[in-house]
PDB file of N, CA and C in Angstrom:
ATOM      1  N   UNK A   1    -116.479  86.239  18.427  1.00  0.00           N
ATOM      2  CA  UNK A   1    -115.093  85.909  18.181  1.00  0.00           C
ATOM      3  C   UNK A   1    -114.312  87.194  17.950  1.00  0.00           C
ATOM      4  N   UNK A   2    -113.093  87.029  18.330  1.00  0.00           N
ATOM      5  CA  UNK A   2    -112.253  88.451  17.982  1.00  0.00           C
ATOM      6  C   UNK A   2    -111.455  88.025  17.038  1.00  0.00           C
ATOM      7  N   UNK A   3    -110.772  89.327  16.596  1.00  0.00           N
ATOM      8  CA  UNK A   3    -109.893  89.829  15.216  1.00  0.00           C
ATOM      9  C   UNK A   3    -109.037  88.741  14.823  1.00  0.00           C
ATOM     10  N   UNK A   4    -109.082  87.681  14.129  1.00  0.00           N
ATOM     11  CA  UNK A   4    -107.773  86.847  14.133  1.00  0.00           C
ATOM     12  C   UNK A   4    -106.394  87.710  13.305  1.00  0.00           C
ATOM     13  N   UNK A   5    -105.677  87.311  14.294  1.00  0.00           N
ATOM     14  CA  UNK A   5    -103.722  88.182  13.664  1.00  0.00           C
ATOM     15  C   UNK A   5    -103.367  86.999  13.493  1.00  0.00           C
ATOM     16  N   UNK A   6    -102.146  86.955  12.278  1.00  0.00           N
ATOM     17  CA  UNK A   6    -101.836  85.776  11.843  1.00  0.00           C
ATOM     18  C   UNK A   6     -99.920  86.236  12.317  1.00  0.00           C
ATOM     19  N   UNK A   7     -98.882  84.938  12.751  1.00  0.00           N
ATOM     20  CA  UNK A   7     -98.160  84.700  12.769  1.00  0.00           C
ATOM     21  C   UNK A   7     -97.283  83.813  12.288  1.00  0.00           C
ATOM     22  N   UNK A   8     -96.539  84.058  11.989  1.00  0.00           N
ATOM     23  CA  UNK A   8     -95.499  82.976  11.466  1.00  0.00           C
ATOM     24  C   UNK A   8     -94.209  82.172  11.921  1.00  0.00           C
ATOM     25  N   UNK A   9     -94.268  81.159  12.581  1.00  0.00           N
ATOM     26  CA  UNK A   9     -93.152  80.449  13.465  1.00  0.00           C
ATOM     27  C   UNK A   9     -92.750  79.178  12.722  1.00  0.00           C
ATOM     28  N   UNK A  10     -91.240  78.879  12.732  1.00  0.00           N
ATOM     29  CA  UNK A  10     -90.085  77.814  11.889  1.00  0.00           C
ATOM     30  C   UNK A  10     -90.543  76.214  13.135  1.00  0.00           C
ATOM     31  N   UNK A  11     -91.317  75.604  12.061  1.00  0.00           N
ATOM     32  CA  UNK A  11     -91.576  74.423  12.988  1.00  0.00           C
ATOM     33  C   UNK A  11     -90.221  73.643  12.848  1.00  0.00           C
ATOM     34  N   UNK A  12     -89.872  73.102  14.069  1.00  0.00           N
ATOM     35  CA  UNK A  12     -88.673  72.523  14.221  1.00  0.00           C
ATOM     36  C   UNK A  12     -88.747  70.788  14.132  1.00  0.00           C
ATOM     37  N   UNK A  13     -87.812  69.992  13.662  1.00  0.00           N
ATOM     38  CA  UNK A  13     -88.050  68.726  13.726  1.00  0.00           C
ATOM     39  C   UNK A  13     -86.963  68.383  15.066  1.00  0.00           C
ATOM     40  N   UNK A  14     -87.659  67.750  16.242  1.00  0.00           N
ATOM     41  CA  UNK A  14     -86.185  67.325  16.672  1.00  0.00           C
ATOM     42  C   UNK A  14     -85.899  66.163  16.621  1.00  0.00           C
ATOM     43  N   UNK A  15     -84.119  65.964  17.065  1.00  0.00           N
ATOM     44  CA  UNK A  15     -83.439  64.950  16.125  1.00  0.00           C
ATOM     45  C   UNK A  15     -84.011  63.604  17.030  1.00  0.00           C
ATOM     46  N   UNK A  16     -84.849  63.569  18.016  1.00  0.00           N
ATOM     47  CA  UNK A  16     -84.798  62.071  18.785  1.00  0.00           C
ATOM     48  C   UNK A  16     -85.470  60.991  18.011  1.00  0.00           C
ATOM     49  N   UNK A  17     -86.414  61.253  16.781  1.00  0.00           N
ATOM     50  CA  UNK A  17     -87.133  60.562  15.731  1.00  0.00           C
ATOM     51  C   UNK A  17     -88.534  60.061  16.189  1.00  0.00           C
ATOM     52  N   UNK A  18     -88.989  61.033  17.051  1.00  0.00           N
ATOM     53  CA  UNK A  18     -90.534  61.094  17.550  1.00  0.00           C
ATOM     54  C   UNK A  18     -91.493  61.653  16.713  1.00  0.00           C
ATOM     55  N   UNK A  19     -91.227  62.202  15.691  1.00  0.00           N
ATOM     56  CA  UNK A  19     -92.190  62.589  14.729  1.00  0.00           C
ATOM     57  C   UNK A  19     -92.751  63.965  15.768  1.00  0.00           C
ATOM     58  N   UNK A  20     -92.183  64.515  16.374  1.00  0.00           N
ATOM     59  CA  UNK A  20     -92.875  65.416  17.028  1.00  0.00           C
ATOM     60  C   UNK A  20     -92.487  67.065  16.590  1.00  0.00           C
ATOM     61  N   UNK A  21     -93.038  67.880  16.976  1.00  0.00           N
ATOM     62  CA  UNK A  21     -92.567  68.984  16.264  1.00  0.00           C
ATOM     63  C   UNK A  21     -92.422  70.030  17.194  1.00  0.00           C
ATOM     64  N   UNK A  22     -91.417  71.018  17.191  1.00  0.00           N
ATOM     65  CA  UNK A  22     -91.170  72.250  17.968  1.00  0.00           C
ATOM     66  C   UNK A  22     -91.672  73.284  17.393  1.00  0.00           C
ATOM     67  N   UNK A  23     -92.002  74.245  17.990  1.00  0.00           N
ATOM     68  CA  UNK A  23     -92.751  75.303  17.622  1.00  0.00           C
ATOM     69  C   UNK A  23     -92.367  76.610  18.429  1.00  0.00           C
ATOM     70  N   UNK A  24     -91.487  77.298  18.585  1.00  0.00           N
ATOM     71  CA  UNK A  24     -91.073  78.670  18.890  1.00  0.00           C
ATOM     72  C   UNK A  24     -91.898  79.950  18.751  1.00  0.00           C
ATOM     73  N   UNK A  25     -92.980  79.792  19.925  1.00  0.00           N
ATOM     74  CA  UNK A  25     -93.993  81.000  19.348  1.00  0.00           C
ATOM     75  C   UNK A  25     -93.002  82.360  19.731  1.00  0.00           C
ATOM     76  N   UNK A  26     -93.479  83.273  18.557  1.00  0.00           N
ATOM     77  CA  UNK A  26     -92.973  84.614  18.445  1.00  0.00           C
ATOM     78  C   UNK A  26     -93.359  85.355  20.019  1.00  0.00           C
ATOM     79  N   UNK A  27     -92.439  86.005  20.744  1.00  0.00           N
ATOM     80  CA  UNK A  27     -92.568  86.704  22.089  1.00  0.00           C
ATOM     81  C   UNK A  27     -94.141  87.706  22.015  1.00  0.00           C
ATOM     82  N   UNK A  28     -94.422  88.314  21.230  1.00  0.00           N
ATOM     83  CA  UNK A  28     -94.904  89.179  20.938  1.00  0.00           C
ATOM     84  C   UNK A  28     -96.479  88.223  20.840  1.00  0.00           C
ATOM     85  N   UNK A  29     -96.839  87.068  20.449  1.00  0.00           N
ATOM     86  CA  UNK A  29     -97.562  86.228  20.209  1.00  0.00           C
ATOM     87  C   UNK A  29     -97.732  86.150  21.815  1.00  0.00           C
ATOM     88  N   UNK A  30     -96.565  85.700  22.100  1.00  0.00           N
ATOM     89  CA  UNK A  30     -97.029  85.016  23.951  1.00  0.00           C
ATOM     90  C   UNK A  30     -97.309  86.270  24.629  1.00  0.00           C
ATOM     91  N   UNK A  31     -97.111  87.573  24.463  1.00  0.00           N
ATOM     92  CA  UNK A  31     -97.798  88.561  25.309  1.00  0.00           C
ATOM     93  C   UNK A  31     -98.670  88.961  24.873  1.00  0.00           C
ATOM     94  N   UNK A  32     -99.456  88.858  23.860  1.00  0.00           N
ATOM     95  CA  UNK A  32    -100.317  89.368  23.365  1.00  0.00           C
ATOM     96  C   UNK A  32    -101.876  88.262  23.942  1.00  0.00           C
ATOM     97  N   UNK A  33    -101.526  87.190  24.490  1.00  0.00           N
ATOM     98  CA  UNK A  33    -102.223  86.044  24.499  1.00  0.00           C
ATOM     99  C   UNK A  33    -102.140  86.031  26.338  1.00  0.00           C
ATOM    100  N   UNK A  34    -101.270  86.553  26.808  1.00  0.00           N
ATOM    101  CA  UNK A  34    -101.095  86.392  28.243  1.00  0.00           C
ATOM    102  C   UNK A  34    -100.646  84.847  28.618  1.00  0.00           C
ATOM    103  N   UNK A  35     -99.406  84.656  27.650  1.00  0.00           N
ATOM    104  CA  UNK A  35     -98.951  82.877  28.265  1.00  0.00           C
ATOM    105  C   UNK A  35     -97.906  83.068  28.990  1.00  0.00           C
ATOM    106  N   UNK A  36     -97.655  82.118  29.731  1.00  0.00           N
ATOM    107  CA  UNK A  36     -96.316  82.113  30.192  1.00  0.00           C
ATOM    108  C   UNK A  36     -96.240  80.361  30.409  1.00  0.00           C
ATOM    109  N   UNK A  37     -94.893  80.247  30.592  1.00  0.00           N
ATOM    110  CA  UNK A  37     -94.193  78.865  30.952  1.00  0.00           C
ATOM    111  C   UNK A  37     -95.210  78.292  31.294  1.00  0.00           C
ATOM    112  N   UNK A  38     -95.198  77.063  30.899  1.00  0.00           N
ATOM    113  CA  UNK A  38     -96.073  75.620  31.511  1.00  0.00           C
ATOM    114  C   UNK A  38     -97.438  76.272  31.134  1.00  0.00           C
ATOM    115  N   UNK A  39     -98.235  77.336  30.638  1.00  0.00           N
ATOM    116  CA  UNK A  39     -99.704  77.079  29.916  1.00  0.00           C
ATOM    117  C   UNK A  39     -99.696  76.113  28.798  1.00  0.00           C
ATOM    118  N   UNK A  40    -101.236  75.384  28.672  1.00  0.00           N
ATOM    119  CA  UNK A  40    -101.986  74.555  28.098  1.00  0.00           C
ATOM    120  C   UNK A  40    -102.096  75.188  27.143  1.00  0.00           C
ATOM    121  N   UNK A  41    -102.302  75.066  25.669  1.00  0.00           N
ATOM    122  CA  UNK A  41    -102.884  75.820  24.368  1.00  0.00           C
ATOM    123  C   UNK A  41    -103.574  74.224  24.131  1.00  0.00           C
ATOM    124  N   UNK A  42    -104.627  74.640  23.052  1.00  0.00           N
ATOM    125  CA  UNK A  42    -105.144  73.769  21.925  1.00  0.00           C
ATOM    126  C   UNK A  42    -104.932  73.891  20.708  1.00  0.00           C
ATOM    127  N   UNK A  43    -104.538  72.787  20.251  1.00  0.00           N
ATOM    128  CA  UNK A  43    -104.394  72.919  18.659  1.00  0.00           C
ATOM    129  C   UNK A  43    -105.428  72.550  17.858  1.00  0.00           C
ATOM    130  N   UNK A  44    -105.812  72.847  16.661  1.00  0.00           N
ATOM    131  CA  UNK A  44    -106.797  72.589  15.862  1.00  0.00           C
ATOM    132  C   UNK A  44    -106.404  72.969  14.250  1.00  0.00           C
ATOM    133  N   UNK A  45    -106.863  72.262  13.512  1.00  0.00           N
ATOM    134  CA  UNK A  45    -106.251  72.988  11.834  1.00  0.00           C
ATOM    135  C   UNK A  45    -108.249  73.469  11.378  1.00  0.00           C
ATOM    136  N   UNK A  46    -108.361  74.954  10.940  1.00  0.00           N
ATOM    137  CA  UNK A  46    -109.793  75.574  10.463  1.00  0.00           C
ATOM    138  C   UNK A  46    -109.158  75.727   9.296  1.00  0.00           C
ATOM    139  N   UNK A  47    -109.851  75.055   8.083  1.00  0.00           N
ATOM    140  CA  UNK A  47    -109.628  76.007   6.955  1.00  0.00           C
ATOM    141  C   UNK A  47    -107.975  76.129   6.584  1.00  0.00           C
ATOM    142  N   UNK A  48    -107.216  75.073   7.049  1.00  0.00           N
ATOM    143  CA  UNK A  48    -105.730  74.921   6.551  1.00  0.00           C
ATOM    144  C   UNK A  48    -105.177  75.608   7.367  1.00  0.00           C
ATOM    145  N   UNK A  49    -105.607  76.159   8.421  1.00  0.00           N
ATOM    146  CA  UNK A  49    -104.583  77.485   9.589  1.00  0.00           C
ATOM    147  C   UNK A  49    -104.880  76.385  10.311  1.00  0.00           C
ATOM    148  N   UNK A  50    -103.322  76.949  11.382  1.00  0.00           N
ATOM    149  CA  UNK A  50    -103.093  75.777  12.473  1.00  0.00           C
ATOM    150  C   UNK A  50    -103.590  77.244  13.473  1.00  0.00           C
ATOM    151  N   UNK A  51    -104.961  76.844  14.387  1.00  0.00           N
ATOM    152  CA  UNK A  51    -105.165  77.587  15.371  1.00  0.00           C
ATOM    153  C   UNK A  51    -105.303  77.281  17.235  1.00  0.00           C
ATOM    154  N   UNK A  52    -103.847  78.210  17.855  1.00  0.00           N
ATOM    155  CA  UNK A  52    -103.614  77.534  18.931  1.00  0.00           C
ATOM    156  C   UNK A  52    -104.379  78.688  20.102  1.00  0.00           C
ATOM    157  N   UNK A  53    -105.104  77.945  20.796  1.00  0.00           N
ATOM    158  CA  UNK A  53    -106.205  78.948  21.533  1.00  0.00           C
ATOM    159  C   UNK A  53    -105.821  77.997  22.536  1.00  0.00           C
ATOM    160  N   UNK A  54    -105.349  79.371  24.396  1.00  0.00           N
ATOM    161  CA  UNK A  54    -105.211  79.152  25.389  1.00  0.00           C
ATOM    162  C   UNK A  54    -106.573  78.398  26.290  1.00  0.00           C
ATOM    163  N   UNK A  55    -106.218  77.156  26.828  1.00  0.00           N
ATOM    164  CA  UNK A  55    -106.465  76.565  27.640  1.00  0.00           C
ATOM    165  C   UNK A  55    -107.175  77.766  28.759  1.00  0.00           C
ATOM    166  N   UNK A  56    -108.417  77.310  29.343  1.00  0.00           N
ATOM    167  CA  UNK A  56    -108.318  77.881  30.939  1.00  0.00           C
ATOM    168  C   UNK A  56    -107.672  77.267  32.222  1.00  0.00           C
ATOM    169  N   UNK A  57    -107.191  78.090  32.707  1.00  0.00           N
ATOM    170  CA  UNK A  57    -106.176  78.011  33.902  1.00  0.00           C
ATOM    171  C   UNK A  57    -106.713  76.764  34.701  1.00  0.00           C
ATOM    172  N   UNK A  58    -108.414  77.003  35.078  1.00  0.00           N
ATOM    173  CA  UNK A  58    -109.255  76.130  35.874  1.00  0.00           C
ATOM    174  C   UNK A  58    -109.219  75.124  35.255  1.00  0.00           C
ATOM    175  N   UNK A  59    -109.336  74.781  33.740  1.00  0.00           N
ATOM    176  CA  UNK A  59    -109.599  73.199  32.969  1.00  0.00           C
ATOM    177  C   UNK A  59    -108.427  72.528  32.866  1.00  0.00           C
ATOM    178  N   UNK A  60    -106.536  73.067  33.205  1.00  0.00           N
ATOM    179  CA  UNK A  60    -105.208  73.104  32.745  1.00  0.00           C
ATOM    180  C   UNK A  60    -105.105  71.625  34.086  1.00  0.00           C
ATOM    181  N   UNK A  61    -104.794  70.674  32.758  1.00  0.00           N
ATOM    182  CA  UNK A  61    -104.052  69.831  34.051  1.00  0.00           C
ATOM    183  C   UNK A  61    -103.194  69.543  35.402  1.00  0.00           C
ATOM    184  N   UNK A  62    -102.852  68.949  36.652  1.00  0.00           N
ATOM    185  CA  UNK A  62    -102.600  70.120  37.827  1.00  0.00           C
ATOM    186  C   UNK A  62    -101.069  68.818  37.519  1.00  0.00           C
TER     187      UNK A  62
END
């Protein structure tokens, strides 16, 4: 496993009442990770951290 860096992003509520949440990852987060528009992440909570680890391109829904 490599170095975990921790970030901090303002989860957003939006107003349509989906219980769903926005999440504005920091630029610096998405280049550091190699994302761009329309990539897959996974979410998971370890130990109370919310950890979002990129999808592979090959497993990414078409």
């Amino acid at each position: 496993m490599t170095d975990a860096k921790r970030w901090t992003a303002i989860c957003q509520d939006p107003p349509d009442g989906s219980g769903d949440v926005i999440v504005d990852l920091p630029p610096d987060l998405i280049a550091s990770l190699g994302l761009c528009a329309g990539d897959v992440l996974t979410i998971e909570v370890i130990d109370g951290v919310i950890v979002l680890t990129p999808k592979s391109r090959d497993s990414a829904p078409t």
